[in-house]
Coordinates of C-alpha atoms in Angstrom, one line a residue:
S1186 CA -40.8 40.9 106.4
R1187 CA -39.0 41.8 103.2
P1188 CA -35.3 42.6 103.5
I1189 CA -34.7 46.2 102.4
L1190 CA -31.3 46.6 100.8
D1191 CA -30.0 50.0 99.7
M1192 CA -27.3 49.1 97.3
S1193 CA -27.2 52.4 95.6
Y1194 CA -23.8 53.5 96.9
S1195 CA -22.2 50.3 97.8
R1196 CA -19.4 48.6 95.8
H1197 CA -19.3 45.6 98.1
F1198 CA -22.5 43.7 98.3
L1199 CA -23.7 40.1 98.4
D1200 CA -26.2 38.4 96.2
F1201 CA -29.1 36.4 97.6
Q1202 CA -27.2 33.2 97.6
G1203 CA -24.5 34.7 99.8
S1204 CA -21.9 34.8 97.1
S1205 CA -20.0 37.9 96.1
I1206 CA -21.1 39.8 93.0
P1207 CA -18.0 40.4 90.9
S1208 CA -16.8 43.9 90.2
S1209 CA -16.5 43.2 86.5
M1210 CA -18.5 41.3 83.9
K1211 CA -18.8 40.4 80.2
K1212 CA -21.1 42.4 78.0
L1213 CA -21.6 43.1 74.2
V1214 CA -21.0 46.6 73.0
V1215 CA -21.5 48.2 69.6
T1216 CA -18.1 49.7 68.7
K1217 CA -18.8 50.4 65.0
L1218 CA -22.1 51.1 63.2
S1219 CA -22.9 48.2 60.9
Q1220 CA -25.8 45.9 59.9
N1221 CA -23.2 43.1 60.1
F1222 CA -23.5 42.2 63.7
R1223 CA -20.1 40.5 63.9
E1224 CA -18.4 43.6 62.6
A1225 CA -20.4 46.0 64.7
V1226 CA -20.3 44.3 68.1
T1227 CA -17.4 43.5 70.5
L1228 CA -17.4 41.2 73.5
Q1229 CA -16.0 43.3 76.4
Q1230 CA -14.5 41.0 79.1
D1231 CA -14.0 43.4 82.0
A1232 CA -16.8 45.9 82.0
P1233 CA -17.7 47.2 85.5
V1234 CA -20.8 45.7 87.0
P1235 CA -23.3 48.6 87.1
L1236 CA -24.7 49.9 90.4
P1237 CA -28.4 50.2 90.9
G1238 CA -29.7 53.6 91.9
D1239 CA -32.5 54.3 94.4
G1240 CA -35.4 53.1 92.1
D1241 CA -33.4 50.4 90.3
L1242 CA -32.9 46.7 90.3
L1243 CA -29.6 44.9 89.5
V1244 CA -30.6 41.9 87.4
R1245 CA -28.3 38.9 86.9
N1246 CA -29.4 37.8 83.4
R1247 CA -30.1 34.2 82.9
F1248 CA -31.7 34.2 79.5
V1249 CA -31.6 36.9 76.8
G1250 CA -33.7 37.0 73.6
I1251 CA -32.5 37.5 70.0
N1252 CA -34.5 39.8 67.8
A1253 CA -34.3 40.5 64.0
S1254 CA -33.9 44.2 64.9
D1255 CA -30.7 43.6 66.8
I1256 CA -28.9 44.3 63.6
N1257 CA -30.9 47.5 63.0
Y1258 CA -29.8 48.6 66.4
S1259 CA -26.2 47.8 65.8
A1260 CA -26.4 49.7 62.5
G1261 CA -27.7 52.8 64.3
R1262 CA -31.0 52.9 62.5
Y1263 CA -33.2 53.7 65.5
D1264 CA -31.5 56.8 66.8
A1265 CA -29.0 58.6 64.6
S1266 CA -27.9 60.7 67.6
V1267 CA -26.5 57.7 69.5
K1268 CA -22.8 57.1 68.7
P1269 CA -20.7 54.0 69.5
P1270 CA -19.8 52.6 72.0
F1271 CA -23.3 51.6 73.3
D1272 CA -24.8 48.5 74.8
V1273 CA -26.9 46.1 72.8
G1274 CA -29.7 43.5 73.3
F1275 CA -33.3 44.3 74.0
E1276 CA -34.7 41.8 76.6
G1277 CA -33.7 39.6 79.4
V1278 CA -35.0 37.3 82.2
G1279 CA -33.1 36.9 85.4
D1280 CA -32.8 37.3 89.2
V1281 CA -32.7 40.5 91.2
V1282 CA -29.4 40.4 93.0
A1283 CA -29.4 43.9 94.5
L1284 CA -31.7 46.9 94.5
G1285 CA -32.1 50.5 95.6
L1286 CA -34.1 51.5 98.7
S1287 CA -37.2 52.8 96.8
A1288 CA -37.2 49.7 94.5
S1289 CA -37.4 47.5 97.6
A1290 CA -41.0 48.6 98.2
D1291 CA -42.1 46.3 95.4
Y1292 CA -39.1 43.9 94.8
T1293 CA -36.8 41.8 96.8
V1294 CA -33.5 40.1 96.3
G1295 CA -33.9 36.7 94.7
Q1296 CA -37.0 37.7 92.8
A1297 CA -37.4 36.5 89.1
V1298 CA -38.0 39.4 86.7
A1299 CA -38.2 40.1 83.0
Y1300 CA -37.6 43.4 81.2
V1301 CA -37.4 45.1 77.8
Q1302 CA -34.5 47.5 77.7
A1303 CA -31.4 48.1 75.7
G1304 CA -28.3 46.5 77.2
S1305 CA -29.5 43.0 77.9
F1306 CA -26.5 41.3 76.2
A1307 CA -24.6 41.5 79.5
E1308 CA -24.1 39.4 82.6
Y1309 CA -25.8 42.1 84.8
T1310 CA -28.2 44.9 83.8
V1311 CA -29.6 47.7 85.8
V1312 CA -33.3 47.9 85.2
P1313 CA -35.6 50.7 86.6
A1314 CA -38.1 48.9 88.9
R1315 CA -41.0 50.5 87.2
H1316 CA -40.0 48.8 83.9
A1317 CA -39.5 45.3 85.4
V1318 CA -42.1 42.5 85.2
P1319 CA -42.2 40.2 88.2
L1320 CA -42.3 36.5 87.3
P1321 CA -43.2 33.4 89.2
S1322 CA -39.8 31.8 88.2
V1323 CA -36.9 32.2 85.8
K1324 CA -38.1 30.4 82.7
P1325 CA -37.0 31.1 79.1
E1326 CA -40.7 30.7 78.0
F1327 CA -41.5 34.0 79.7
L1328 CA -38.9 35.7 77.5
T1329 CA -40.8 34.8 74.4
L1330 CA -43.7 37.0 75.4
M1331 CA -41.7 40.2 76.2
V1332 CA -41.2 41.5 72.6
S1333 CA -42.4 38.8 70.3
G1334 CA -45.6 37.8 72.0
A1335 CA -46.5 41.4 72.9
T1336 CA -45.9 42.5 69.3
A1337 CA -48.3 39.8 67.9
Y1338 CA -50.9 40.5 70.6
L1339 CA -51.0 44.3 70.3
S1340 CA -50.7 44.5 66.5
L1341 CA -53.6 42.1 65.9
K1342 CA -55.7 43.5 68.7
E1343 CA -55.2 47.2 67.7
L1344 CA -55.0 46.8 63.9
G1345 CA -56.3 43.4 62.9
D1346 CA -60.0 43.7 63.5
L1347 CA -60.1 39.9 63.8
S1348 CA -63.4 38.0 63.9
E1349 CA -64.6 34.5 63.4
G1350 CA -64.1 33.1 59.9
K1351 CA -61.6 35.7 58.7
K1352 CA -58.7 34.5 56.7
V1353 CA -55.3 35.5 58.2
L1354 CA -52.0 35.0 56.4
V1355 CA -48.9 34.9 58.7
T1356 CA -45.5 35.2 57.0
A1357 CA -42.5 33.6 58.7
A1358 CA -45.1 31.9 60.8
A1359 CA -42.8 29.5 62.7
G1360 CA -40.6 32.4 63.9
G1361 CA -40.4 34.1 67.3
T1362 CA -43.4 36.4 66.7
G1363 CA -45.1 34.4 64.0
Q1364 CA -45.9 31.5 66.4
F1365 CA -48.0 33.9 68.5
A1366 CA -49.8 35.5 65.5
V1367 CA -50.9 32.0 64.4
Q1368 CA -52.1 31.1 67.9
L1369 CA -53.9 34.4 68.6
A1370 CA -55.6 34.4 65.3
K1371 CA -56.8 30.8 65.9
K1372 CA -58.1 31.9 69.3
A1373 CA -60.2 34.6 67.5
K1374 CA -61.6 31.7 65.4
C1375 CA -59.9 32.8 62.2
H1376 CA -58.7 30.5 59.4
V1377 CA -54.9 30.8 59.5
I1378 CA -52.4 30.3 56.7
G1379 CA -48.7 30.2 57.5
T1380 CA -45.6 30.4 55.3
Y1381 CA -42.5 28.4 56.3
S1382 CA -39.3 27.0 54.9
S1383 CA -38.8 23.4 56.2
D1384 CA -40.7 20.2 57.1
E1385 CA -39.9 20.7 60.8
K1386 CA -41.4 24.2 60.7
G1387 CA -44.5 22.9 58.8
G1388 CA -45.0 20.2 61.5
F1389 CA -44.7 22.8 64.3
L1390 CA -47.2 25.1 62.6
K1391 CA -49.8 22.3 62.3
S1392 CA -49.2 21.4 66.0
I1393 CA -50.2 25.0 67.0
G1394 CA -53.3 25.0 64.9
C1395 CA -52.3 26.4 61.5
D1396 CA -55.1 25.5 59.0
R1397 CA -53.0 25.8 55.8
T1398 CA -49.2 25.7 55.7
I1399 CA -47.3 26.8 52.6
N1400 CA -43.6 25.9 52.1
Y1401 CA -42.2 28.8 50.2
K1402 CA -39.1 26.8 49.2
T1403 CA -41.1 24.1 47.4
E1404 CA -44.5 25.8 46.6
N1405 CA -45.4 28.9 44.7
V1406 CA -47.0 30.9 47.4
E1407 CA -48.9 33.3 45.0
S1408 CA -50.3 30.4 43.0
V1409 CA -51.4 28.5 46.1
L1410 CA -53.2 31.6 47.5
R1411 CA -54.8 32.4 44.2
K1412 CA -56.1 28.8 43.8
D1413 CA -57.1 28.1 47.4
Y1414 CA -58.3 31.7 48.4
P1415 CA -59.7 33.2 45.2
E1416 CA -61.4 35.9 47.2
G1417 CA -58.2 36.9 48.9
V1418 CA -57.2 37.0 52.6
D1419 CA -58.6 39.4 55.1
V1420 CA -55.5 40.1 57.2
V1421 CA -51.8 39.7 56.6
Y1422 CA -49.3 39.7 59.5
E1423 CA -46.1 40.5 57.6
S1424 CA -42.6 40.5 58.8
V1425 CA -40.5 39.5 55.7
G1426 CA -40.7 42.4 53.3
G1427 CA -39.4 42.5 49.7
K1428 CA -41.1 40.0 47.3
M1429 CA -43.2 38.6 50.2
F1430 CA -44.7 42.0 50.9
D1431 CA -45.6 42.4 47.2
L1432 CA -47.2 38.9 47.1
A1433 CA -49.1 39.6 50.4
L1434 CA -50.4 42.9 49.1
N1435 CA -51.7 41.3 45.9
S1436 CA -53.4 38.6 47.9
L1437 CA -55.6 41.0 50.0
A1438 CA -59.3 40.6 49.9
I1439 CA -61.8 43.5 49.6
K1440 CA -61.3 45.7 52.7
G1441 CA -58.2 43.6 53.5
R1442 CA -55.6 44.8 56.0
L1443 CA -51.8 44.3 55.8
I1444 CA -50.0 44.8 59.1
V1445 CA -46.3 45.4 58.7
I1446 CA -44.3 44.4 61.8
G1447 CA -40.9 44.2 60.1
F1448 CA -39.1 43.4 56.9
I1449 CA -36.3 41.1 57.8
A1450 CA -35.4 40.3 54.2
G1451 CA -33.9 43.8 53.9
Y1452 CA -32.2 44.3 57.3
Q1453 CA -28.9 42.9 56.1
N1454 CA -28.7 45.4 53.2
P1455 CA -26.8 48.7 53.8
T1456 CA -30.1 50.6 53.5
G1457 CA -32.0 48.2 55.7
I1458 CA -34.8 47.7 53.2
Q1459 CA -35.4 45.5 50.1
P1460 CA -37.2 47.2 47.1
I1461 CA -41.0 46.7 46.7
K1462 CA -43.2 47.4 43.8
A1463 CA -44.6 50.5 45.3
D1464 CA -45.6 52.5 42.1
L1465 CA -48.9 50.6 41.9
L1466 CA -49.6 50.8 45.6
P1467 CA -52.3 53.5 45.6
A1468 CA -54.2 51.8 42.8
K1469 CA -54.0 48.4 44.5
L1470 CA -55.3 49.8 47.8
L1471 CA -58.1 51.8 46.1
K1472 CA -59.2 48.9 44.0
K1473 CA -59.8 46.8 47.1
S1474 CA -60.5 49.5 49.7
A1475 CA -57.6 47.8 51.4
S1476 CA -55.2 49.3 54.0
I1477 CA -51.6 48.9 55.1
R1478 CA -50.7 49.7 58.7
G1479 CA -47.3 49.7 60.4
F1480 CA -46.8 48.5 63.9
F1481 CA -43.8 49.4 66.2
L1482 CA -44.1 48.1 69.8
N1483 CA -42.5 51.3 71.3
H1484 CA -45.6 53.3 70.1
Y1485 CA -47.9 51.1 72.1
L1486 CA -46.2 51.1 75.5
S1487 CA -49.3 52.4 77.3
E1488 CA -51.0 49.1 76.4
Y1489 CA -47.9 46.9 77.0
K1490 CA -48.4 45.8 80.7
M1491 CA -52.0 44.9 80.0
A1492 CA -50.9 42.8 77.0
L1493 CA -48.2 41.0 78.9
K1494 CA -50.5 40.3 81.8
H1495 CA -53.0 38.7 79.4
L1496 CA -50.3 36.6 77.7
L1497 CA -48.7 35.4 81.0
K1498 CA -52.1 34.2 82.1
M1499 CA -52.7 32.4 78.8
Y1500 CA -49.3 30.7 79.1
E1501 CA -49.9 29.7 82.8
R1502 CA -53.3 28.3 81.9
G1503 CA -51.7 26.2 79.2
D1504 CA -53.5 28.1 76.4
L1505 CA -50.4 29.3 74.7
V1506 CA -47.4 27.5 73.3
C1507 CA -44.2 29.5 73.8
E1508 CA -41.6 27.7 71.6
V1509 CA -38.0 28.4 72.5
D1510 CA -35.1 27.6 70.2
F1511 CA -31.8 27.3 72.1
G1512 CA -29.9 26.4 68.9
D1513 CA -29.5 22.7 69.9
M1514 CA -29.7 21.8 66.2
S1515 CA -27.2 24.4 65.1
P1516 CA -23.8 23.0 63.9
E1517 CA -22.0 24.2 67.1
G1518 CA -24.8 23.3 69.4
K1519 CA -26.8 25.2 72.1
F1520 CA -26.4 28.9 72.5
T1521 CA -24.7 29.3 75.8
G1522 CA -22.9 32.4 77.1
L1523 CA -22.6 35.8 75.5
E1524 CA -20.0 34.5 73.0
S1525 CA -22.8 32.6 71.3
V1526 CA -25.0 35.6 70.7
F1527 CA -23.1 36.1 67.4
R1528 CA -23.9 32.6 66.3
A1529 CA -27.5 33.0 67.4
V1530 CA -28.0 36.2 65.2
D1531 CA -26.5 34.3 62.2
Y1532 CA -28.9 31.4 62.9
M1533 CA -31.8 33.7 62.8
Y1534 CA -30.8 35.2 59.5
M1535 CA -30.3 31.8 58.0
G1536 CA -34.0 31.2 58.8
K1537 CA -33.2 28.1 60.9
N1538 CA -35.2 28.9 64.1
I1539 CA -38.5 27.4 65.2
G1540 CA -39.9 29.8 67.8
K1541 CA -38.0 32.4 69.7
I1542 CA -34.2 32.2 69.7
V1543 CA -32.9 32.4 73.3
V1544 CA -29.4 32.4 74.7
E1545 CA -28.7 31.0 78.1
L1546 CA -26.2 32.8 80.4
P1547 CA -25.0 30.3 83.0
H1548 CA -23.6 31.7 86.2
S1549 CA -21.2 29.9 88.4
V1550 CA -22.0 30.8 92.0
N1551 CA -18.9 31.8 94.0
S1552 CA -18.2 30.0 97.3
K1553 CA -20.1 31.2 100.3
L1554 CA -18.5 33.9 102.3

């Protein structure tokens, strides 16, 4: 007998632990368009806690994910028609603390859910029930799959044409999405090469099955690829851009595929991109019958739930490592509370993270009524 709670029109309601949900909360808001996250975003201390409509859940966020594209969003690069102020943050994991009547057909107060939706950098977020993903528990590992895992899975499945023995190069391989590209390519019995920037990252990549690791700080990536893979690589999973893109393009084998899932090296520039040597691009592709494909998760939403279901099963079976980086090794310590989202974004752009950067939002439970 599931309790049905219609919270759509109530400003006075209780959460599942019997404590009052506050009327105001903290959230991050873009108040000025800029690729500098600290300049663009303001921590609002007393935003009203939103009310769920009939088909909605009110989620108390416990963990939120940091993405390279957070600064593209704060710069207004995704939708020129949206003007500040607007909410920021793409994904969260938390507890359902209130819900509308229709939403209660499938969900209940106290349930753990994850979601992908703008506005997760807040203590509470209203999420349409149809967009929520029910979880067995609130764990940060589940958050790694929502954007990063799904991007790796769908891009390689739809565009990678992976098969046994193919050589796959993953750039920024120890990052939030790179970690999944490495593991999924290994599961397809490919030979996986990963670029990285520190000994700790190299060790992590070996632990998840990377066959060849290349430290781009101490090794010449182009020389290593030319020497060890004279025939080139079959697939590149590329998220860096700029010089790394040029290098990856030059390293493609005959009929090679380059999948672009981002170009983080350029995001901090005013234009959002870093120049590439594009004038020779047609000749290079023709010479090798090679191809370049872009991948943006929003264009594959019809496949999204299937991908997530598959990834969740893999994780629960122990077939997938979901590395979470809470910033414990950062100078000021673990990323806790919305205030630390700014530090977490800086940490990502310094290239320090191993795995997915996650910020924990602790909640003190008010005394029982």
